[in-house]
mmCIF file of C-alpha atoms in Angstrom:
data_model
loop_
_atom_site.group_PDB
_atom_site.id
_atom_site.type_symbol
_atom_site.label_atom_id
_atom_site.label_comp_id
_atom_site.label_asym_id
_atom_site.label_seq_id
_atom_site.Cartn_x
_atom_site.Cartn_y
_atom_site.Cartn_z
ATOM 1 C CA MET A 277 22.987 -0.332 31.749
ATOM 2 C CA THR A 278 19.309 0.281 32.487
ATOM 3 C CA ILE A 279 16.713 1.123 29.840
ATOM 4 C CA GLU A 280 16.570 4.712 31.124
ATOM 5 C CA GLU A 281 20.361 5.059 30.925
ATOM 6 C CA PHE A 282 20.294 3.667 27.383
ATOM 7 C CA GLN A 283 17.638 6.213 26.406
ATOM 8 C CA ASN A 284 19.607 9.108 27.859
ATOM 9 C CA LYS A 285 22.805 7.994 26.165
ATOM 10 C CA PHE A 286 21.308 7.677 22.691
ATOM 11 C CA GLY A 287 18.623 10.369 22.824
ATOM 12 C CA ILE A 288 15.566 8.088 22.613
ATOM 13 C CA ILE A 289 12.624 10.018 24.063
ATOM 14 C CA GLY A 290 9.587 8.172 25.372
ATOM 15 C CA LYS A 291 8.102 6.492 28.400
ATOM 16 C CA SER A 292 5.511 4.279 26.694
ATOM 17 C CA LYS A 293 5.617 0.496 27.065
ATOM 18 C CA GLU A 294 6.124 0.199 23.302
ATOM 19 C CA ILE A 295 9.361 2.193 23.433
ATOM 20 C CA LYS A 296 10.628 0.405 26.533
ATOM 21 C CA ASP A 297 10.027 -2.980 24.862
ATOM 22 C CA LEU A 298 11.887 -1.874 21.708
ATOM 23 C CA ILE A 299 14.875 -0.687 23.712
ATOM 24 C CA SER A 300 14.976 -3.987 25.575
ATOM 25 C CA ILE A 301 15.245 -5.837 22.240
ATOM 26 C CA ILE A 302 17.890 -3.430 20.925
ATOM 27 C CA MET A 303 20.028 -3.909 24.018
ATOM 28 C CA GLN A 304 19.931 -7.673 23.444
ATOM 29 C CA VAL A 305 20.896 -7.653 19.752
ATOM 30 C CA ALA A 306 23.264 -4.664 19.618
ATOM 31 C CA GLN A 307 26.374 -6.598 20.640
ATOM 32 C CA SER A 308 25.986 -9.207 17.887
ATOM 33 C CA ASP A 309 26.688 -8.717 14.171
ATOM 34 C CA ILE A 310 23.281 -9.978 13.112
ATOM 35 C CA SER A 311 21.427 -7.964 10.454
ATOM 36 C CA VAL A 312 18.541 -5.829 11.707
ATOM 37 C CA LEU A 313 15.484 -4.669 9.764
ATOM 38 C CA ILE A 314 13.717 -1.603 11.168
ATOM 39 C CA THR A 315 10.178 -1.004 9.920
ATOM 40 C CA GLY A 316 7.689 1.764 10.595
ATOM 41 C CA GLU A 317 5.914 4.703 9.027
ATOM 42 C CA SER A 318 7.845 7.663 7.699
ATOM 43 C CA GLY A 319 8.945 10.006 10.467
ATOM 44 C CA VAL A 320 8.887 7.559 13.406
ATOM 45 C CA GLY A 321 12.634 7.871 14.014
ATOM 46 C CA LYS A 322 14.112 4.772 12.397
ATOM 47 C CA GLU A 323 17.566 6.337 12.036
ATOM 48 C CA VAL A 324 17.648 7.218 15.746
ATOM 49 C CA PHE A 325 17.222 3.539 16.591
ATOM 50 C CA ALA A 326 19.804 2.527 13.973
ATOM 51 C CA ARG A 327 22.330 4.879 15.581
ATOM 52 C CA ALA A 328 21.501 3.447 19.002
ATOM 53 C CA ILE A 329 22.125 -0.111 17.761
ATOM 54 C CA HIS A 330 25.483 0.917 16.298
ATOM 55 C CA GLY A 331 26.390 2.971 19.368
ATOM 56 C CA ALA A 332 25.734 0.040 21.696
ATOM 57 C CA SER A 333 27.612 -2.460 19.512
ATOM 58 C CA LYS A 334 31.243 -3.546 19.550
ATOM 59 C CA ARG A 335 31.635 -1.520 16.323
ATOM 60 C CA THR A 336 30.937 1.799 18.016
ATOM 61 C CA GLU A 337 34.524 3.016 17.523
ATOM 62 C CA LYS A 338 34.116 2.616 13.763
ATOM 63 C CA GLU A 339 31.889 4.613 11.437
ATOM 64 C CA LEU A 340 28.130 4.398 10.959
ATOM 65 C CA VAL A 341 27.449 5.206 7.296
ATOM 66 C CA SER A 342 23.863 6.141 6.410
ATOM 67 C CA VAL A 343 22.591 5.714 2.851
ATOM 68 C CA ASN A 344 19.132 6.721 1.641
ATOM 69 C CA CYS A 345 18.500 4.225 -1.167
ATOM 70 C CA GLY A 346 15.494 6.183 -2.392
ATOM 71 C CA ALA A 347 17.412 9.443 -2.769
ATOM 72 C CA ILE A 348 20.147 8.109 -5.075
ATOM 73 C CA PRO A 349 19.316 7.624 -8.787
ATOM 74 C CA GLU A 350 19.219 3.976 -9.831
ATOM 75 C CA SER A 351 22.051 4.524 -12.326
ATOM 76 C CA LEU A 352 24.354 5.754 -9.535
ATOM 77 C CA LEU A 353 23.345 3.574 -6.586
ATOM 78 C CA GLU A 354 25.594 0.629 -7.435
ATOM 79 C CA SER A 355 28.613 2.913 -7.804
ATOM 80 C CA GLU A 356 27.778 4.680 -4.537
ATOM 81 C CA LEU A 357 27.516 1.396 -2.647
ATOM 82 C CA PHE A 358 30.402 -0.567 -4.118
ATOM 83 C CA GLY A 359 32.681 2.079 -5.661
ATOM 84 C CA HIS A 360 34.266 2.122 -9.104
ATOM 85 C CA LYS A 361 37.588 2.149 -10.922
ATOM 86 C CA LYS A 362 38.836 5.041 -12.993
ATOM 87 C CA GLY A 363 37.517 4.876 -16.571
ATOM 88 C CA SER A 364 34.901 2.214 -15.795
ATOM 89 C CA PHE A 365 32.161 4.476 -17.191
ATOM 90 C CA THR A 366 31.715 7.993 -18.533
ATOM 91 C CA GLY A 367 32.496 10.429 -15.756
ATOM 92 C CA ALA A 368 34.595 7.978 -13.696
ATOM 93 C CA ILE A 369 37.696 10.174 -13.706
ATOM 94 C CA ASP A 370 39.164 8.680 -10.515
ATOM 95 C CA ASP A 371 39.000 5.525 -8.421
ATOM 96 C CA ARG A 372 36.286 5.860 -5.816
ATOM 97 C CA LYS A 373 35.466 4.007 -2.619
ATOM 98 C CA GLY A 374 31.875 2.945 -2.123
ATOM 99 C CA TYR A 375 29.889 3.112 1.103
ATOM 100 C CA PHE A 376 30.647 -0.528 1.905
ATOM 101 C CA GLU A 377 34.373 0.161 1.856
ATOM 102 C CA ILE A 378 33.964 3.381 3.850
ATOM 103 C CA ALA A 379 31.948 1.497 6.477
ATOM 104 C CA ASN A 380 34.470 -1.358 6.741
ATOM 105 C CA GLY A 381 34.651 -2.469 10.373
ATOM 106 C CA GLY A 382 31.542 -0.458 11.210
ATOM 107 C CA THR A 383 27.850 -0.374 10.307
ATOM 108 C CA LEU A 384 26.051 0.457 7.065
ATOM 109 C CA PHE A 385 22.524 1.811 7.511
ATOM 110 C CA LEU A 386 20.450 1.317 4.350
ATOM 111 C CA ASP A 387 17.364 3.500 4.679
ATOM 112 C CA GLU A 388 14.389 3.032 2.313
ATOM 113 C CA ILE A 389 15.746 -0.386 1.344
ATOM 114 C CA ALA A 390 12.507 -1.166 -0.530
ATOM 115 C CA GLU A 391 13.490 1.433 -3.152
ATOM 116 C CA MET A 392 16.638 -0.468 -4.104
ATOM 117 C CA PRO A 393 16.444 -1.830 -7.687
ATOM 118 C CA LEU A 394 16.394 -5.620 -8.142
ATOM 119 C CA THR A 395 19.777 -5.686 -9.915
ATOM 120 C CA THR A 396 21.437 -3.993 -6.945
ATOM 121 C CA GLN A 397 19.599 -6.275 -4.526
ATOM 122 C CA VAL A 398 21.408 -9.262 -6.082
ATOM 123 C CA LYS A 399 24.816 -7.713 -5.352
ATOM 124 C CA LEU A 400 23.768 -6.669 -1.850
ATOM 125 C CA LEU A 401 22.756 -10.253 -1.091
ATOM 126 C CA ARG A 402 26.179 -11.462 -2.196
ATOM 127 C CA VAL A 403 27.924 -9.028 0.131
ATOM 128 C CA LEU A 404 25.740 -10.135 3.036
ATOM 129 C CA GLU A 405 26.563 -13.781 2.394
ATOM 130 C CA THR A 406 30.280 -13.517 1.517
ATOM 131 C CA GLN A 407 31.395 -10.136 2.896
ATOM 132 C CA GLU A 408 33.032 -9.382 -0.450
ATOM 133 C CA PHE A 409 32.202 -7.495 -3.648
ATOM 134 C CA MET A 410 33.728 -6.161 -6.848
ATOM 135 C CA LYS A 411 33.921 -2.483 -7.683
ATOM 136 C CA ILE A 412 32.519 -1.405 -11.021
ATOM 137 C CA GLY A 413 35.263 -1.885 -13.593
ATOM 138 C CA SER A 414 37.438 -3.942 -11.251
ATOM 139 C CA GLU A 415 38.589 -7.527 -11.772
ATOM 140 C CA THR A 416 39.567 -8.105 -8.154
ATOM 141 C CA VAL A 417 37.445 -8.819 -5.099
ATOM 142 C CA THR A 418 37.301 -6.413 -2.169
ATOM 143 C CA LYS A 419 36.679 -7.949 1.264
ATOM 144 C CA VAL A 420 34.848 -6.033 3.955
ATOM 145 C CA ASP A 421 33.528 -6.530 7.476
ATOM 146 C CA VAL A 422 30.289 -4.582 7.647
ATOM 147 C CA ARG A 423 27.127 -4.952 9.719
ATOM 148 C CA ILE A 424 23.902 -4.130 7.887
ATOM 149 C CA ILE A 425 20.946 -2.292 9.400
ATOM 150 C CA ALA A 426 18.122 -1.745 6.899
ATOM 151 C CA ALA A 427 14.961 0.324 7.257
ATOM 152 C CA THR A 428 11.751 0.748 5.307
ATOM 153 C CA ASN A 429 8.316 2.312 5.649
ATOM 154 C CA LYS A 430 6.846 -0.320 3.320
ATOM 155 C CA ASP A 431 5.598 -3.852 3.978
ATOM 156 C CA LEU A 432 8.476 -5.876 2.528
ATOM 157 C CA GLN A 433 6.425 -9.070 2.432
ATOM 158 C CA LYS A 434 3.966 -7.324 0.114
ATOM 159 C CA GLU A 435 6.886 -6.043 -1.962
ATOM 160 C CA VAL A 436 8.169 -9.626 -2.237
ATOM 161 C CA ASP A 437 4.719 -10.869 -3.275
ATOM 162 C CA ALA A 438 4.595 -8.143 -5.938
ATOM 163 C CA LYS A 439 8.033 -9.237 -7.248
ATOM 164 C CA ARG A 440 9.544 -5.855 -6.402
ATOM 165 C CA PHE A 441 11.837 -7.226 -3.705
ATOM 166 C CA ARG A 442 13.866 -10.432 -3.641
ATOM 167 C CA HIS A 443 12.567 -13.001 -1.156
ATOM 168 C CA ASP A 444 16.065 -14.322 -0.401
ATOM 169 C CA LEU A 445 17.320 -10.844 0.464
ATOM 170 C CA TYR A 446 14.227 -10.198 2.567
ATOM 171 C CA PHE A 447 14.783 -13.324 4.644
ATOM 172 C CA ARG A 448 18.469 -12.452 5.004
ATOM 173 C CA LEU A 449 17.688 -8.945 6.258
ATOM 174 C CA LYS A 450 14.863 -9.817 8.632
ATOM 175 C CA ALA A 451 16.995 -11.902 11.010
ATOM 176 C CA VAL A 452 15.853 -9.425 13.661
ATOM 177 C CA THR A 453 12.918 -7.147 12.837
ATOM 178 C CA ILE A 454 12.130 -4.085 14.932
ATOM 179 C CA THR A 455 8.823 -2.360 14.234
ATOM 180 C CA ILE A 456 8.496 1.179 15.566
ATOM 181 C CA PRO A 457 4.828 2.029 16.230
ATOM 182 C CA PRO A 458 3.407 5.310 14.885
ATOM 183 C CA LEU A 459 3.160 8.222 17.281
ATOM 184 C CA ARG A 460 -0.644 8.009 17.456
ATOM 185 C CA ASN A 461 -0.281 4.514 18.979
ATOM 186 C CA ARG A 462 2.011 5.689 21.768
ATOM 187 C CA LYS A 463 0.306 8.824 23.023
ATOM 188 C CA ALA A 464 2.183 8.631 26.322
ATOM 189 C CA ASP A 465 5.297 9.871 24.488
ATOM 190 C CA ILE A 466 3.771 12.910 22.746
ATOM 191 C CA ILE A 467 4.054 15.547 25.482
ATOM 192 C CA GLU A 468 7.523 14.352 26.519
ATOM 193 C CA LEU A 469 8.684 14.663 22.904
ATOM 194 C CA ALA A 470 7.011 18.057 22.504
ATOM 195 C CA ASN A 471 8.734 19.419 25.620
ATOM 196 C CA TYR A 472 12.044 17.959 24.433
ATOM 197 C CA PHE A 473 11.740 19.769 21.090
ATOM 198 C CA LEU A 474 10.698 23.003 22.838
ATOM 199 C CA THR A 475 13.710 22.826 25.167
ATOM 200 C CA ASN A 476 16.068 22.270 22.237
ATOM 201 C CA PHE A 477 14.440 25.101 20.286
ATOM 202 C CA SER A 478 14.890 27.502 23.199
ATOM 203 C CA LYS A 479 18.494 26.418 23.696
ATOM 204 C CA ASN A 480 19.441 26.605 20.003
ATOM 205 C CA ASN A 481 17.740 29.940 19.425
ATOM 206 C CA LYS A 482 18.539 31.433 22.845
ATOM 207 C CA THR A 483 14.891 32.210 23.545
ATOM 208 C CA LYS A 484 12.637 31.990 26.552
ATOM 209 C CA ILE A 485 11.538 28.580 27.871
ATOM 210 C CA PHE A 486 8.116 27.679 26.456
ATOM 211 C CA ARG A 487 5.309 26.025 28.403
ATOM 212 C CA LEU A 488 2.332 24.050 27.094
ATOM 213 C CA THR A 489 -1.117 24.698 28.535
ATOM 214 C CA LYS A 490 -3.446 21.797 29.319
ATOM 215 C CA ASP A 491 -5.647 22.484 26.289
ATOM 216 C CA ALA A 492 -2.534 22.551 24.071
ATOM 217 C CA GLU A 493 -1.456 19.189 25.471
ATOM 218 C CA GLU A 494 -4.934 17.811 24.775
ATOM 219 C CA ILE A 495 -4.756 19.050 21.182
ATOM 220 C CA LEU A 496 -1.367 17.392 20.645
ATOM 221 C CA ILE A 497 -2.349 14.114 22.308
ATOM 222 C CA ASN A 498 -5.537 13.718 20.287
ATOM 223 C CA TYR A 499 -4.131 14.696 16.890
ATOM 224 C CA TYR A 500 -3.582 11.854 14.396
ATOM 225 C CA TRP A 501 0.077 12.755 13.531
ATOM 226 C CA PRO A 502 0.288 11.282 10.008
ATOM 227 C CA GLY A 503 3.876 12.605 9.810
ATOM 228 C CA ASN A 504 4.753 11.127 13.210
ATOM 229 C CA ILE A 505 7.689 12.553 15.218
ATOM 230 C CA ARG A 506 9.005 14.558 12.272
ATOM 231 C CA GLU A 507 5.649 16.364 12.001
ATOM 232 C CA LEU A 508 5.434 16.890 15.771
ATOM 233 C CA LYS A 509 8.889 18.492 15.785
ATOM 234 C CA ASN A 510 8.000 20.834 12.917
ATOM 235 C CA VAL A 511 4.659 21.828 14.452
ATOM 236 C CA VAL A 512 6.122 22.484 17.913
ATOM 237 C CA GLU A 513 9.048 24.518 16.581
ATOM 238 C CA THR A 514 6.792 26.537 14.269
ATOM 239 C CA ALA A 515 4.380 27.292 17.121
ATOM 240 C CA ALA A 516 7.294 28.452 19.278
ATOM 241 C CA ALA A 517 8.737 30.609 16.498
ATOM 242 C CA LEU A 518 5.391 32.332 15.888
ATOM 243 C CA SER A 519 4.458 32.801 19.547
ATOM 244 C CA GLN A 520 4.730 36.238 21.122
ATOM 245 C CA THR A 521 4.670 34.792 24.643
ATOM 246 C CA ASP A 522 6.228 31.827 26.399
ATOM 247 C CA ILE A 523 2.823 30.153 26.769
ATOM 248 C CA LEU A 524 1.627 27.874 23.985
ATOM 249 C CA ASP A 525 -2.117 27.149 24.092
ATOM 250 C CA ALA A 526 -4.526 25.338 21.775
ATOM 251 C CA ASN A 527 -4.731 28.325 19.443
ATOM 252 C CA SER A 528 -0.955 28.144 18.944
ATOM 253 C CA PHE A 529 -1.361 24.742 17.301
ATOM 254 C CA LEU A 530 -4.781 24.635 15.629
ATOM 255 C CA PRO A 531 -3.727 26.578 12.501
ATOM 256 C CA LEU A 532 -0.714 24.268 12.087
ATOM 257 C CA LEU A 533 -2.582 20.951 12.149
ATOM 258 C CA SER A 534 -4.177 19.642 8.958
ATOM 259 C CA ILE A 535 -6.983 17.947 10.844
ATOM 260 C CA ALA A 536 -9.649 18.465 8.210
ATOM 261 C CA GLU A 537 -7.572 16.592 5.631
ATOM 262 C CA GLN A 538 -6.115 13.882 7.841
ATOM 263 C CA ASN A 539 -6.668 10.324 6.763
ATOM 264 C CA ASP A 540 -9.459 11.323 4.363
ATOM 265 C CA GLU A 541 -8.786 8.489 1.940
ATOM 266 C CA ASN A 542 -9.181 5.893 4.688
ATOM 267 C CA ARG A 543 -11.825 7.644 6.760
ATOM 268 C CA ASN A 544 -14.616 5.242 5.807
ATOM 269 C CA LEU A 545 -12.524 2.066 5.853
ATOM 270 C CA PRO A 546 -12.803 -0.386 8.776
ATOM 271 C CA VAL A 547 -9.620 -0.165 10.856
ATOM 272 C CA PHE A 548 -8.644 -2.190 13.912
ATOM 273 C CA VAL A 549 -7.412 -0.010 16.745
ATOM 274 C CA ASN A 550 -6.314 -1.101 20.182
ATOM 275 C CA LYS A 551 -8.649 1.304 21.972
ATOM 276 C CA SER A 552 -11.936 1.185 23.791
ATOM 277 C CA ALA A 553 -15.100 2.347 22.040
ATOM 278 C CA GLU A 554 -15.211 5.340 24.389
ATOM 279 C CA GLN A 555 -11.663 6.401 23.419
ATOM 280 C CA VAL A 556 -12.452 6.093 19.714
ATOM 281 C CA ASP A 557 -15.682 8.091 20.084
ATOM 282 C CA ARG A 558 -13.839 10.753 22.066
ATOM 283 C CA GLU A 559 -11.232 11.191 19.333
ATOM 284 C CA ILE A 560 -13.855 11.304 16.582
ATOM 285 C CA ILE A 561 -15.848 13.959 18.448
ATOM 286 C CA TYR A 562 -12.694 15.936 19.134
ATOM 287 C CA ARG A 563 -11.610 15.960 15.496
ATOM 288 C CA ALA A 564 -15.133 16.816 14.355
ATOM 289 C CA LEU A 565 -15.253 19.680 16.835
ATOM 290 C CA ILE A 566 -12.057 21.208 15.478
ATOM 291 C CA GLU A 567 -13.296 20.818 11.910
ATOM 292 C CA ILE A 568 -16.567 22.549 12.859
ATOM 293 C CA LYS A 569 -14.615 25.381 14.452
ATOM 294 C CA LYS A 570 -12.523 25.884 11.324
ATOM 295 C CA ASP A 571 -15.613 25.732 9.112
ATOM 296 C CA LEU A 572 -17.400 28.198 11.382
ATOM 297 C CA MET A 573 -14.608 30.731 11.045
ATOM 298 C CA GLU A 574 -14.661 30.381 7.255
ATOM 299 C CA LEU A 575 -18.449 30.676 7.135
ATOM 300 C CA LYS A 576 -18.405 33.781 9.308
ATOM 301 C CA SER A 577 -15.925 35.404 6.968
ATOM 302 C CA LEU A 578 -17.963 34.394 3.925
ATOM 303 C CA ALA A 579 -21.237 35.559 5.466
ATOM 304 C CA LEU A 580 -19.765 38.970 6.330
ATOM 305 C CA GLN A 581 -18.452 39.314 2.796
ATOM 306 C CA ASN A 582 -21.870 38.432 1.350
ATOM 307 C CA GLN A 583 -23.556 40.847 3.714
ATOM 308 C CA ASN A 584 -21.317 43.664 2.467
ATOM 309 C CA ASP A 585 -22.065 42.734 -1.126
ATOM 310 C CA PHE A 586 -25.813 42.770 -0.431
ATOM 311 C CA SER A 587 -25.520 46.213 1.154
ATOM 312 C CA LYS A 588 -23.602 47.579 -1.817
ATOM 313 C CA ASN A 589 -26.113 46.248 -4.305
ATOM 314 C CA ASP A 590 -28.978 47.427 -2.126
ATOM 315 C CA SER A 591 -31.085 44.617 -3.491
ATOM 316 C CA GLN A 592 -33.208 41.854 -2.104
ATOM 317 C CA ASN A 593 -31.372 38.548 -2.037
ATOM 318 C CA ASN A 594 -32.656 35.131 -1.240
ATOM 319 C CA LEU A 595 -31.129 34.270 2.126
ATOM 320 C CA THR A 596 -32.852 30.929 2.563
ATOM 321 C CA GLU A 597 -29.791 29.058 1.260
ATOM 322 C CA VAL A 598 -27.459 30.632 3.836
ATOM 323 C CA VAL A 599 -27.201 28.795 7.174
ATOM 324 C CA PRO A 600 -27.557 31.353 9.985
ATOM 325 C CA ILE A 601 -24.319 31.860 11.875
ATOM 326 C CA HIS A 602 -26.018 31.501 15.251
ATOM 327 C CA ASN A 603 -27.092 27.942 14.326
ATOM 328 C CA LEU A 604 -23.492 26.981 13.575
ATOM 329 C CA GLU A 605 -22.271 28.725 16.703
ATOM 330 C CA LYS A 606 -24.830 26.947 18.860
ATOM 331 C CA GLU A 607 -23.851 23.583 17.363
ATOM 332 C CA ALA A 608 -20.165 24.241 18.014
ATOM 333 C CA ILE A 609 -20.868 25.162 21.644
ATOM 334 C CA ILE A 610 -22.971 22.028 22.197
ATOM 335 C CA ASN A 611 -20.234 19.850 20.690
ATOM 336 C CA ALA A 612 -17.606 21.515 22.875
ATOM 337 C CA LEU A 613 -19.676 20.997 26.035
ATOM 338 C CA ASN A 614 -20.350 17.361 25.142
ATOM 339 C CA PHE A 615 -16.694 16.725 24.389
ATOM 340 C CA THR A 616 -15.464 18.297 27.645
ATOM 341 C CA LYS A 617 -18.282 16.678 29.670
ATOM 342 C CA ASN A 618 -19.712 20.130 30.434
ATOM 343 C CA ASN A 619 -16.390 21.568 31.599
ATOM 344 C CA LYS A 620 -17.025 25.161 30.590
ATOM 345 C CA ARG A 621 -13.439 26.333 31.065
ATOM 346 C CA LYS A 622 -12.103 23.688 28.666
ATOM 347 C CA ALA A 623 -14.987 24.230 26.248
ATOM 348 C CA ALA A 624 -14.312 27.965 26.138
ATOM 349 C CA SER A 625 -10.631 27.317 25.525
ATOM 350 C CA LEU A 626 -11.364 24.941 22.634
ATOM 351 C CA LEU A 627 -13.754 27.447 21.077
ATOM 352 C CA GLY A 628 -11.274 30.290 21.446
ATOM 353 C CA ILE A 629 -13.602 32.452 23.566
ATOM 354 C CA SER A 630 -13.676 33.546 27.211
ATOM 355 C CA GLU A 631 -15.696 31.686 29.856
ATOM 356 C CA ARG A 632 -17.785 34.810 30.334
ATOM 357 C CA THR A 633 -18.668 34.864 26.635
ATOM 358 C CA LEU A 634 -19.455 31.135 26.742
ATOM 359 C CA TYR A 635 -21.883 31.578 29.667
ATOM 360 C CA ARG A 636 -23.550 34.450 27.830
ATOM 361 C CA LYS A 637 -23.923 32.346 24.675
ATOM 362 C CA ILE A 638 -25.340 29.419 26.657
ATOM 363 C CA ASN A 639 -28.018 31.671 28.112
ATOM 364 C CA GLU A 640 -28.617 33.370 24.762
ATOM 365 C CA TYR A 641 -29.211 30.087 22.933
ATOM 366 C CA GLY A 642 -31.020 28.390 25.817
ATOM 367 C CA ILE A 643 -28.529 25.506 25.935
ATOM 368 C CA LYS A 644 -29.126 23.153 28.842
#
């Protein structure tokens, strides 16, 4: 099976080298029973890769059981994983199988493994080493044959150093570690994913087929995507749902992207990125341009409101503290022209105005 065939079979979208390399590793380890640890930011699609590993394994005929360790209260997690006997605690009115027993012969996917309490980690380690466990309230051992795939959006080594995660369990889980890069580090996949989500949206909702304009694609490619693929899916589907036409342009997405707030807490921290200085500068200018546009719209609204208030009061007000709108507008136009390397069609599109209006403004403000 080729990498492309594997992607089609298990619904892994992407043409970037990073994705191709990950799939190559998955295809090598899927057939074994070795434990796999999948790491990556929230929303990168860790469960999709877990399902692909199970689907390509010799356990594919058996069940893949997914458990979100962070979503189950600590007091219930042990019972959910290992099961319990009737009367073993208040509320245990019947015998119950745990996820390990349900997944017997198949695969158990433990998402958000870093949220698992230390006491439960001890019992998980025992199962990994012996393939047996005891239900709560039971005096007999239950044997199982389960493959473990774990996932986390945290740095488990740091969790180990902070004594929040057992080092022996960490080393047992990380036999094979797959790290899924964030969407912003594999920009080649963004438009393919966006079109995939649009196609599914049209099919599921029986609507027209949507098409992305070039300026919309540029917006999506240059956005930071802190929520990764999950955020991209939500943004694309929302834009499609709100659109009155089958064409999605930059203005379809700008109100849906929290660019002004993105990465604020780390904005002034030094960060290593695998990009040229020109690429970094381009992204910074692009984000700044969008922020200026949003601020300009807010300032226009505020200025008009103040102007109405001044007219009502019919009084002299000190306007020296108000920045003239034309200054902000001129600055936005200059930034747009610089960013698009003087491509007036693209600049007009980014600013949300017609080319004719842009030419008029350039002449009006004497922009060279």
